[in-house]
Coordinates of C-alpha atoms and ligand atoms in Angstrom, one line a residue:
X652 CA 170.5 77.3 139.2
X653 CA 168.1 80.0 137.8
X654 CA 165.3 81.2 139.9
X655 CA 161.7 81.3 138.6
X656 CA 161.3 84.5 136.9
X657 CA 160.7 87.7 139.3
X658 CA 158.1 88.7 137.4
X659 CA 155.9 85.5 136.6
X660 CA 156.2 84.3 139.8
X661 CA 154.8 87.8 141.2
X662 CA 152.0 88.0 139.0
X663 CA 150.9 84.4 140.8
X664 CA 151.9 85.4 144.0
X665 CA 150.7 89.3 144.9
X666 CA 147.0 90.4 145.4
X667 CA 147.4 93.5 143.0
X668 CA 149.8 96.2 141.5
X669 CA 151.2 98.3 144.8
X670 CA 152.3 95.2 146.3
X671 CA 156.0 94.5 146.2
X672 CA 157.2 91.0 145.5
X673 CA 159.9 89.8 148.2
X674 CA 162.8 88.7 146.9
X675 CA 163.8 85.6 149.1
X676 CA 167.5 85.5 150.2
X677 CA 166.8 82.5 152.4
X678 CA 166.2 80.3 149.0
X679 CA 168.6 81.6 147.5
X680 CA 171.6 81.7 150.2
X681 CA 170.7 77.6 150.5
X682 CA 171.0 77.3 146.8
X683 CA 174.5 78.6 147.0
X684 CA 175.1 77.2 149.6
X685 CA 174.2 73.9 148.0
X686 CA 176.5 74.4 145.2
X687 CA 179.6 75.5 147.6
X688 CA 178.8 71.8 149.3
X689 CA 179.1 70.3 146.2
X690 CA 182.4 72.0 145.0
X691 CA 183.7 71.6 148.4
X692 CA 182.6 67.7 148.4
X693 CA 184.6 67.2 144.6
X694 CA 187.4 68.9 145.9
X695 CA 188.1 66.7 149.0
X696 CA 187.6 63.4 146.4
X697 CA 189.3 64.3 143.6
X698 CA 192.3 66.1 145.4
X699 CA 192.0 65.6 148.7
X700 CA 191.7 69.4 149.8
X701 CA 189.4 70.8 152.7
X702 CA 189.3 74.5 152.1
X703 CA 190.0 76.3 155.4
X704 CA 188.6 79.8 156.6
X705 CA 190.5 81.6 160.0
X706 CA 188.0 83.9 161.3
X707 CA 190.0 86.4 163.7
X708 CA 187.4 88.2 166.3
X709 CA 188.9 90.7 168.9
X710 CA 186.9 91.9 172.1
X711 CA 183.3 91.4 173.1
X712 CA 180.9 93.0 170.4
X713 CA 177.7 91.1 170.6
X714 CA 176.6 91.4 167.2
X715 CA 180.1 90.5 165.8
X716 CA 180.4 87.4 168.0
X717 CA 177.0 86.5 166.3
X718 CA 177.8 87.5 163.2
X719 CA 181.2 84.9 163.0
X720 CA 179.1 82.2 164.8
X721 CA 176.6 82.5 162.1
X722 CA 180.0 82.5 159.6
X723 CA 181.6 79.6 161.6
X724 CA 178.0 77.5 161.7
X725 CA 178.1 77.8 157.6
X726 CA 181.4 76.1 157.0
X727 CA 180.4 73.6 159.1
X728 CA 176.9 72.8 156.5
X729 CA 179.4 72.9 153.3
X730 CA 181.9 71.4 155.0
X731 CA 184.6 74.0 154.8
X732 CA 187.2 73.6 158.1
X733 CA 186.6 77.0 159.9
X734 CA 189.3 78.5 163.0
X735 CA 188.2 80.3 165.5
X736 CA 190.5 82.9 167.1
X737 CA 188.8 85.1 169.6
X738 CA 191.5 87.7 171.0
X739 CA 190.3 89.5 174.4
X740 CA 189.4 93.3 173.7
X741 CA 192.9 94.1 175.6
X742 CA 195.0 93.0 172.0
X743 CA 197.0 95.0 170.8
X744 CA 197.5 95.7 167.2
X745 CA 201.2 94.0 167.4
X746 CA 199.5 91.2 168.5
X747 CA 196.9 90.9 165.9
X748 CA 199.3 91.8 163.3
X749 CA 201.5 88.9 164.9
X750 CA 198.8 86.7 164.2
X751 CA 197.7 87.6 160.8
X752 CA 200.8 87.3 159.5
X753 CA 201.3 83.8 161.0
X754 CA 197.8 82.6 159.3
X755 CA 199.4 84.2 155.7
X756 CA 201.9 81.5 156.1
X757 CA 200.0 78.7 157.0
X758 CA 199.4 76.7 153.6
X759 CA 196.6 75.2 155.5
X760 CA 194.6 78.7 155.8
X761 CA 193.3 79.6 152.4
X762 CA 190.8 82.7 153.9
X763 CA 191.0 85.2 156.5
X764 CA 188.5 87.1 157.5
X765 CA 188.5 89.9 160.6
X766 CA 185.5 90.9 162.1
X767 CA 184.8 94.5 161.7
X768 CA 184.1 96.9 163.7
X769 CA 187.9 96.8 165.8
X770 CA 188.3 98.2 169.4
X771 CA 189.3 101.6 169.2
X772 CA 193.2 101.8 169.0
X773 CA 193.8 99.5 166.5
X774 CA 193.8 101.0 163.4
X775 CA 191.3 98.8 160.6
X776 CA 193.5 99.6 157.4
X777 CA 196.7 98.5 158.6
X778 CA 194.9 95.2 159.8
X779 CA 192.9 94.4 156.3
X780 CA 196.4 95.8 155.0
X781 CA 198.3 93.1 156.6
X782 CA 196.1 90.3 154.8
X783 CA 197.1 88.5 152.3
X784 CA 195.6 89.4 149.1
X785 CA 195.6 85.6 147.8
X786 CA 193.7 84.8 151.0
X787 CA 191.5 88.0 151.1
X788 CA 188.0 86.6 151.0
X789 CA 186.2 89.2 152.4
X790 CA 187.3 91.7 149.7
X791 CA 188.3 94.3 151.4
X792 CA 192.1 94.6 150.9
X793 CA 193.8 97.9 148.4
X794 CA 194.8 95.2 145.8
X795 CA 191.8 93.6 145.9
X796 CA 189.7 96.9 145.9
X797 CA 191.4 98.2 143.1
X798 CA 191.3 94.5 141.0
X799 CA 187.4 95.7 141.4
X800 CA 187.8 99.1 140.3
X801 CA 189.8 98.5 137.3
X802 CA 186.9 95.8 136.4
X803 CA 189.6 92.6 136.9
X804 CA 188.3 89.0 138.4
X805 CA 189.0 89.1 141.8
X806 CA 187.2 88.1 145.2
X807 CA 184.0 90.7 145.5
X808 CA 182.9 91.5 148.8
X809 CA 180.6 89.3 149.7
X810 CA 177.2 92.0 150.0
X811 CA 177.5 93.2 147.0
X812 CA 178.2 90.0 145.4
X813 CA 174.7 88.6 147.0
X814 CA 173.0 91.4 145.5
X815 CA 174.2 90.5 142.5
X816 CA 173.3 87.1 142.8
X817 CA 170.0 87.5 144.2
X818 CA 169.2 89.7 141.2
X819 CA 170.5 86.8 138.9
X820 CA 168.4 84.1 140.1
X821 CA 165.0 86.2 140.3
X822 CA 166.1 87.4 136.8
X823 CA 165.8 91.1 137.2
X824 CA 167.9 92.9 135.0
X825 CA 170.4 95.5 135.6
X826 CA 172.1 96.3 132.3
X827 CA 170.5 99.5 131.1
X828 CA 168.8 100.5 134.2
X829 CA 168.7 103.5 135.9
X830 CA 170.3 102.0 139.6
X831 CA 171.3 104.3 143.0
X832 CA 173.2 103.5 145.4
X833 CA 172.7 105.1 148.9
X834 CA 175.9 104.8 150.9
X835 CA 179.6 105.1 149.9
X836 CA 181.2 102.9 152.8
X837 CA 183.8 100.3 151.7
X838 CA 182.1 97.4 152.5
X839 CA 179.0 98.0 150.4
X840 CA 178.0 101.0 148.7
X841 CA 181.5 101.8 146.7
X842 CA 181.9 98.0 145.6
X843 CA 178.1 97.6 144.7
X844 CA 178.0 101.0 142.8
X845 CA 181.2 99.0 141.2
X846 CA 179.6 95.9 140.6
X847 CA 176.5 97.7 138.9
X848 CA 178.4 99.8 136.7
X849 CA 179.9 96.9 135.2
X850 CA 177.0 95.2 135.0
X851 CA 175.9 98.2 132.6
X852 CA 174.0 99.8 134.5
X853 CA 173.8 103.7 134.6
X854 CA 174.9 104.2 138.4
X855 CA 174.3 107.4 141.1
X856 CA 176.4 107.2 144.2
X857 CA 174.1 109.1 147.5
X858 CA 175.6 109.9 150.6
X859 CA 175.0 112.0 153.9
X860 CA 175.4 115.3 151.5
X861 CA 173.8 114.7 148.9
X862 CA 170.9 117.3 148.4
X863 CA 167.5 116.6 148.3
X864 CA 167.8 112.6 148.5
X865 CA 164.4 111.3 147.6
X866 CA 164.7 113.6 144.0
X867 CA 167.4 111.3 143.3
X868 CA 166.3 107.8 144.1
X869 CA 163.0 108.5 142.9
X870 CA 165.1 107.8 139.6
X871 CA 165.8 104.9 140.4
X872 CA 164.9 101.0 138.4
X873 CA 166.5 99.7 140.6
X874 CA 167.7 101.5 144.6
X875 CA 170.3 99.8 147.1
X876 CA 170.2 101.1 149.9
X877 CA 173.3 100.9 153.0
X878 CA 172.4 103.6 155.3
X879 CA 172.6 102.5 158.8
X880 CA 169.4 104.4 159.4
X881 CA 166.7 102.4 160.6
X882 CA 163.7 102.6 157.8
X883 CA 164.5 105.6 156.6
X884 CA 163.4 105.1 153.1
X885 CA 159.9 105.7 152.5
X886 CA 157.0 106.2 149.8
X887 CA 158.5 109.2 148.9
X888 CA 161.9 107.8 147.6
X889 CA 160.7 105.5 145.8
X890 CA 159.6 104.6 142.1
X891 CA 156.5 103.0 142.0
X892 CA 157.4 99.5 140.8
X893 CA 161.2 99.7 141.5
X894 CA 163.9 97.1 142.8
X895 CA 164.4 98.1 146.7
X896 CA 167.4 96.2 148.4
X897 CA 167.5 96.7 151.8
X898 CA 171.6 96.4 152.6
X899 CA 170.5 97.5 156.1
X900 CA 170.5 96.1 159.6
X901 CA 169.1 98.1 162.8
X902 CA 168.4 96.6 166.0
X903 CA 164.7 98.2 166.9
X904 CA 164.1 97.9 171.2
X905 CA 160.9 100.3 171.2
X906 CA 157.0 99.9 170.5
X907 CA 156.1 103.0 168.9
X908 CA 159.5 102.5 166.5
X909 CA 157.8 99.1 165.6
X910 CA 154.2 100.3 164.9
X911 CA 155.7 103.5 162.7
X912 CA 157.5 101.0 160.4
X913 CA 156.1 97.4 160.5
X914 CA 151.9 98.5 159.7
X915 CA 149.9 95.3 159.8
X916 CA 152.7 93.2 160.7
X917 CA 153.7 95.1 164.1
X918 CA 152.3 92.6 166.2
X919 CA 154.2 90.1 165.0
X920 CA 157.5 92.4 165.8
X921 CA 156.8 93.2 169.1
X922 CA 156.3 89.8 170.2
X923 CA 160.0 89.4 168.7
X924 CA 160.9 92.4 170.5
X925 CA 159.3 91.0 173.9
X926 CA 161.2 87.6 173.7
X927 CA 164.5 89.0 172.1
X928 CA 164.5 92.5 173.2
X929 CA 165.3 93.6 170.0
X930 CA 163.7 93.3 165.7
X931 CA 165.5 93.6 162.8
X932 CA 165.1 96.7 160.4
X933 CA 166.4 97.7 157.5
X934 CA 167.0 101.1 156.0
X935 CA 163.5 101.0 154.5
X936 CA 160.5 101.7 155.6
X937 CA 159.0 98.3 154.7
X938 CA 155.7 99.0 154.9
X939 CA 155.2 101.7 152.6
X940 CA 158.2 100.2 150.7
X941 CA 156.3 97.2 150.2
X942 CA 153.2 99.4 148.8
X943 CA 155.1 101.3 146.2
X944 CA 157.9 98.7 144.7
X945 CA 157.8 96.2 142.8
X946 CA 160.5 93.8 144.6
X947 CA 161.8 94.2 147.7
X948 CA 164.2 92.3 149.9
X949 CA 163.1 91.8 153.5
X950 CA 164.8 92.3 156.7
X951 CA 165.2 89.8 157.8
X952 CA 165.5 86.7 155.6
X953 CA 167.0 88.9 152.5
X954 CA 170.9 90.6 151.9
X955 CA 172.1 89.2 155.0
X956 CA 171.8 85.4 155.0
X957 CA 173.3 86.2 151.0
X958 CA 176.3 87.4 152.7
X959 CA 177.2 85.1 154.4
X960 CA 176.9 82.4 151.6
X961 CA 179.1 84.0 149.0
X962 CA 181.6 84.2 152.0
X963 CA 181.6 80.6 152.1
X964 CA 181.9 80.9 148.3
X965 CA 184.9 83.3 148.2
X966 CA 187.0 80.9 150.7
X967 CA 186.3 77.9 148.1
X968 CA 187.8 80.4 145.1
X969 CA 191.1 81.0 147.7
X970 CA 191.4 77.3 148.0
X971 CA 191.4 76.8 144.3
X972 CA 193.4 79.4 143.7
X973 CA 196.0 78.7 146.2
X974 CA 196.4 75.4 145.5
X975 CA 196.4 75.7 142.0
X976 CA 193.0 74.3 140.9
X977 CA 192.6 77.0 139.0
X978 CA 194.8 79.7 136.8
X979 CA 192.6 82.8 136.9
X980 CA 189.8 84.1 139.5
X981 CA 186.7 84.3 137.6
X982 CA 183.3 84.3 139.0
X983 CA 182.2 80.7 139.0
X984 CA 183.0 78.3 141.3
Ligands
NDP781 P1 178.5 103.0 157.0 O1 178.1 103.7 158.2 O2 179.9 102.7 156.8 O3 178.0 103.9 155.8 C1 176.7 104.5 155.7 C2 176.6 105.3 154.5 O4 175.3 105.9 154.4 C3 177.6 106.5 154.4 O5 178.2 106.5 153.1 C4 176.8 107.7 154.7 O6 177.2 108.9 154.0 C5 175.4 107.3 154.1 N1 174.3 108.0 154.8 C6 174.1 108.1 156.2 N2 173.1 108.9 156.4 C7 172.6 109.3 155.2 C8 171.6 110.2 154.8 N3 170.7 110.7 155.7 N4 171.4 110.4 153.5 C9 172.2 109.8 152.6 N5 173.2 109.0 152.9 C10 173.4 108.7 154.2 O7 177.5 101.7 156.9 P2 177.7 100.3 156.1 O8 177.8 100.5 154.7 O9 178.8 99.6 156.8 O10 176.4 99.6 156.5 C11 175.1 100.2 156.1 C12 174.0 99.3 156.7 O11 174.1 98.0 156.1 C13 174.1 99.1 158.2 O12 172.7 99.0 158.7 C14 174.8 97.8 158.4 O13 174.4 97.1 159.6 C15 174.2 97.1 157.2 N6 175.1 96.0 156.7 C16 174.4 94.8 156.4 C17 175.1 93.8 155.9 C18 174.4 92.5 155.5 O14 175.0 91.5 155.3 N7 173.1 92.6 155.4 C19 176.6 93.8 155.6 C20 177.2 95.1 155.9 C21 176.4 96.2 156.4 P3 178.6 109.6 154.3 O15 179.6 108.7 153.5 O16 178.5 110.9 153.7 O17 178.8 109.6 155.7

């Protein structure tokens, strides 16, 4: 389903130029996950298979147990059986291994996906190392990372792959465009600087040394940015009229944090702050991000609700494959 274009529906929707359009990951997460329900619902009538996602959690991280309820919550909506196993922080990485290799065997398990960070002393390569590739639908294992790098189908981690999307269905295009990418990490930066680059688009990589930052993604059509760094992008990074996505996601606790970056809509944020304890940044500055580009993706309600639904997509592409509904991995469903 193809979104209304980006740029008719902002010249009905924004009060003048300087004022970004949001790009909606809300809509567009449901659509997906619409179409997941759908695939999922042909698959259990016409052969009887319920695609399965293990979710492996290990210790007490508050924003991971969130983060795989959230995951856990979505297969229920498309209808996708979900496991649960939450190891105490006192696993060890025998133990985990144990289990991960028990869940590659199961023919009922088409996806595994362990939460990230790890407790210290268990060492995160050897773990994603362990996964299966076939049931790898967070993206992250060597094979599958180097499927990406050569430019062959295989399962995209899912943030990037929502970018992507998002782009798609606002019809913004990427081929030709000057795009930068700010962040290397595995999960994000290095596959969406992938994903970009085979999308045609001529591609800059930033990271912590890269000299004078805001020369470079004032360069930028269209700037991803996965920092870490809670609204660190400001006016003076960006191109007037760019593409800002805002990969980021910063728990803010303090008053004078949320006046600096939220402007008019600070209010609003501390009252979040005072029943929660904590708002949601991005990387961005949104306020004056929202005064120079021309799209932007909030935080909340943008990348992250998109990551989650093409996680839900990914496990319906291991069922296929697995069970032989399908020959190659391609992109669609
Ligand atoms: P990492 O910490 O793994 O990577 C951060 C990257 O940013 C590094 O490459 C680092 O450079 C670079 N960086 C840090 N400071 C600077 C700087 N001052 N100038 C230029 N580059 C800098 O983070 P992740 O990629 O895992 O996550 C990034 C953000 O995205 C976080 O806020 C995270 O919570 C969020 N996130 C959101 C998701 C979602 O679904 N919305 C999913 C995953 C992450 P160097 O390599 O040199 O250290």
């Amino acid at each position: 389903m193809i979104m209304q274009s980006a740029k008719d529906s902002r010249s009905e929707t924004t009060e003048g130029i300087g004022r970004a359009q949001l790009l909606d990951g809300a809509v567009i997460a449901a659509q997906i996950k619409r179409e997941v329900a759908l695939e999922v619902a042909r698959l259990r009538a016409d052969r009887e298979i319920q695609p399965c996602l293990a979710a492996v959690r290990v210790g007490d991280d508050a924003a991971s147990a969130v983060y795989v309820r959230n995951k856990i919550r979505a297969c229920e909506e498309v209808g996708i059986r979900s496991e649960h196993h939450a190891l105490p922080a006192s696993t060890s990485a025998t133990e985990l291994l144990k289990l991960i290799a028990s869940l590659n065997g199961r023919d009922d398990v088409d996806g595994i996906l362990v939460q990230l960070p790890l407790p210290g002393g268990i060492a995160e390569d050897q773990v994603i190392d362990a996964i299966d590739p076939l049931k790898d639908i967070d993206g992250f294992h060597p094979v599958t990372v180097g499927r990406l790098s050569m430019g062959m189908p295989t399962f995209v981690p899912c943030t990037p792959a929502g970018i992507i999307e998002l782009l798609d269905r606002y019809q913004i295009s990427i081929a030709g465009t000057n795009a930068c990418v700010v962040g290397r990490s595995q999960i994000v930066g290095r596959p969406m600087a992938q994903l970009l680059l085979q999308r045609d688009a001529t591609v800059t990589i930033c990271h912590s040394k890269t000299r004078d930052l805001a020369s470079v993604t004032r360069q930028a059509d269209l700037l991803v940015v996965a920092m870490g760094r809670p609204g660190f992008i400001g006016r003076e990074h960006i191109r007037p009229g760019a593409t800002v996505v805002d990969v980021g996601m910063n728990r803010i606790t303090d008053e004078a944090t949320a006046r600096l970056l939220f402007g008019t809509e600070a209010d609003k944020r501390l009252e979040v702050i005072s029943k929660r304890g904590y708002t949601l940044v991005g990387d961005v500055n949104p306020a004056e991000a929202f005064e120079v580009a021309g799209y932007l993706t909030p935080v909340p309600g943008g990348v992250g609700l998109l990551t989650v639904a093409m996680l839900m997509r990914n496990t319906v592409k291991a069922a296929k494959l697995r069970r032989g509904e399908r020959k190659v991995m391609s992109d669609e469903l």
